[in-house]
mmCIF file of C-alpha atoms in Angstrom:
data_model
loop_
_atom_site.group_PDB
_atom_site.id
_atom_site.type_symbol
_atom_site.label_atom_id
_atom_site.label_comp_id
_atom_site.label_asym_id
_atom_site.label_seq_id
_atom_site.Cartn_x
_atom_site.Cartn_y
_atom_site.Cartn_z
ATOM 1 C CA UNK A 1 -99.516 55.314 -60.256
ATOM 2 C CA UNK A 2 -99.319 58.918 -59.133
ATOM 3 C CA UNK A 3 -97.591 61.174 -56.656
ATOM 4 C CA UNK A 4 -99.729 62.566 -53.873
ATOM 5 C CA UNK A 5 -97.402 65.572 -53.440
ATOM 6 C CA UNK A 6 -97.356 65.412 -49.639
ATOM 7 C CA UNK A 7 -97.080 68.567 -47.587
ATOM 8 C CA UNK A 8 -93.592 68.620 -46.092
ATOM 9 C CA UNK A 9 -94.205 71.077 -43.264
ATOM 10 C CA UNK A 10 -91.711 69.140 -41.155
ATOM 11 C CA UNK A 11 -88.940 70.528 -43.393
ATOM 12 C CA UNK A 12 -89.844 74.143 -42.577
ATOM 13 C CA UNK A 13 -88.023 74.096 -39.231
ATOM 14 C CA UNK A 14 -85.606 71.217 -39.615
ATOM 15 C CA UNK A 15 -82.681 73.617 -39.210
ATOM 16 C CA UNK A 16 -83.953 74.537 -35.728
ATOM 17 C CA UNK A 17 -84.323 70.883 -34.794
ATOM 18 C CA UNK A 18 -80.702 70.194 -35.729
ATOM 19 C CA UNK A 19 -79.466 73.397 -34.056
ATOM 20 C CA UNK A 20 -81.139 72.350 -30.793
ATOM 21 C CA UNK A 21 -79.855 68.781 -31.079
ATOM 22 C CA UNK A 22 -76.250 69.865 -31.704
ATOM 23 C CA UNK A 23 -76.034 72.638 -29.120
ATOM 24 C CA UNK A 24 -73.437 71.995 -26.418
ATOM 25 C CA UNK A 25 -74.530 70.711 -23.034
ATOM 26 C CA UNK A 26 -72.775 71.213 -19.736
ATOM 27 C CA UNK A 27 -71.333 67.699 -19.948
ATOM 28 C CA UNK A 28 -70.335 67.333 -23.561
ATOM 29 C CA UNK A 29 -69.076 69.090 -26.635
ATOM 30 C CA UNK A 30 -71.480 69.440 -29.559
ATOM 31 C CA UNK A 31 -71.238 66.622 -32.059
ATOM 32 C CA UNK A 32 -72.017 67.140 -35.732
ATOM 33 C CA UNK A 33 -74.974 65.273 -37.132
ATOM 34 C CA UNK A 34 -74.605 63.176 -40.228
ATOM 35 C CA UNK A 35 -77.662 63.205 -42.487
ATOM 36 C CA UNK A 36 -77.891 60.383 -44.990
ATOM 37 C CA UNK A 37 -80.591 60.976 -47.560
ATOM 38 C CA UNK A 38 -81.251 58.133 -49.968
ATOM 39 C CA UNK A 39 -82.711 60.305 -52.687
ATOM 40 C CA UNK A 40 -84.683 59.180 -55.651
ATOM 41 C CA UNK A 41 -86.076 60.621 -58.837
ATOM 42 C CA UNK A 42 -84.363 63.946 -59.519
ATOM 43 C CA UNK A 43 -83.081 64.688 -55.990
ATOM 44 C CA UNK A 44 -85.221 67.623 -54.906
ATOM 45 C CA UNK A 45 -85.592 66.417 -51.310
ATOM 46 C CA UNK A 46 -81.810 66.044 -51.103
ATOM 47 C CA UNK A 47 -81.388 69.579 -52.443
ATOM 48 C CA UNK A 48 -83.928 70.769 -49.881
ATOM 49 C CA UNK A 49 -81.909 69.154 -47.060
ATOM 50 C CA UNK A 50 -78.743 70.837 -48.315
ATOM 51 C CA UNK A 51 -80.485 74.194 -48.541
ATOM 52 C CA UNK A 52 -81.847 73.917 -44.989
ATOM 53 C CA UNK A 53 -78.816 72.407 -43.283
ATOM 54 C CA UNK A 54 -75.825 73.529 -45.372
ATOM 55 C CA UNK A 55 -76.897 76.731 -47.116
ATOM 56 C CA UNK A 56 -73.305 77.675 -47.972
ATOM 57 C CA UNK A 57 -73.222 74.887 -50.563
ATOM 58 C CA UNK A 58 -75.672 76.828 -52.763
ATOM 59 C CA UNK A 59 -77.379 73.525 -53.545
ATOM 60 C CA UNK A 60 -81.124 73.946 -53.427
ATOM 61 C CA UNK A 61 -84.127 73.011 -55.568
ATOM 62 C CA UNK A 62 -83.677 76.068 -57.805
ATOM 63 C CA UNK A 63 -79.992 75.480 -58.543
ATOM 64 C CA UNK A 64 -80.717 71.776 -59.068
ATOM 65 C CA UNK A 65 -83.343 72.397 -61.762
ATOM 66 C CA UNK A 66 -80.951 74.827 -63.454
ATOM 67 C CA UNK A 67 -78.303 72.071 -63.558
ATOM 68 C CA UNK A 68 -80.802 69.466 -64.791
ATOM 69 C CA UNK A 69 -81.913 71.772 -67.603
ATOM 70 C CA UNK A 70 -78.306 72.590 -68.564
ATOM 71 C CA UNK A 71 -77.458 68.884 -68.858
ATOM 72 C CA UNK A 72 -80.624 68.252 -70.860
ATOM 73 C CA UNK A 73 -79.689 71.090 -73.214
ATOM 74 C CA UNK A 74 -76.162 69.701 -73.657
ATOM 75 C CA UNK A 75 -77.654 66.303 -74.473
ATOM 76 C CA UNK A 76 -80.248 67.872 -76.782
ATOM 77 C CA UNK A 77 -83.075 66.292 -74.815
ATOM 78 C CA UNK A 78 -85.769 67.209 -72.319
ATOM 79 C CA UNK A 79 -86.382 65.458 -69.043
ATOM 80 C CA UNK A 80 -90.048 64.866 -68.322
ATOM 81 C CA UNK A 81 -91.193 67.061 -65.426
ATOM 82 C CA UNK A 82 -87.695 68.430 -64.894
ATOM 83 C CA UNK A 83 -88.919 70.704 -62.096
ATOM 84 C CA UNK A 84 -90.293 67.752 -60.149
ATOM 85 C CA UNK A 85 -93.732 66.159 -60.265
ATOM 86 C CA UNK A 86 -94.854 68.448 -57.435
ATOM 87 C CA UNK A 87 -93.103 71.582 -58.810
ATOM 88 C CA UNK A 88 -90.340 71.032 -56.264
ATOM 89 C CA UNK A 89 -87.975 73.432 -58.012
ATOM 90 C CA UNK A 90 -90.280 76.351 -57.177
ATOM 91 C CA UNK A 91 -90.133 75.801 -53.424
ATOM 92 C CA UNK A 92 -89.043 78.825 -51.398
ATOM 93 C CA UNK A 93 -85.389 78.881 -50.378
ATOM 94 C CA UNK A 94 -84.114 78.641 -46.822
ATOM 95 C CA UNK A 95 -84.719 81.990 -45.088
ATOM 96 C CA UNK A 96 -81.511 81.807 -43.055
ATOM 97 C CA UNK A 97 -78.955 81.499 -45.833
ATOM 98 C CA UNK A 98 -75.848 82.837 -44.041
ATOM 99 C CA UNK A 99 -75.786 80.534 -41.011
ATOM 100 C CA UNK A 100 -73.118 77.855 -40.836
ATOM 101 C CA UNK A 101 -74.378 74.739 -39.078
ATOM 102 C CA UNK A 102 -72.512 71.830 -37.524
ATOM 103 C CA UNK A 103 -74.279 69.320 -39.769
ATOM 104 C CA UNK A 104 -72.833 67.153 -42.501
ATOM 105 C CA UNK A 105 -75.160 66.221 -45.377
#
């Protein structure tokens, strides 16, 4: 068994997709989107969603690996591949960090 480390280019502009989808129309008020991510492993995709869609939370792959390592240190242990099998914790952060979006994650 192995991870293929897929290229997630679709995540690069997911904030734009949600901004377009939640923009008001002439007939309705904008409605917030609800994103439900059923994460697995260490949660890096979930942290990536939060970074892209709710940057004010300061939850992103880099802060997640910092928390994972702090817990491991408290427990006097080391988690195997704590940065993610595909080095997820080194992914670049969302470029638009100050925007507040009408999206719940």
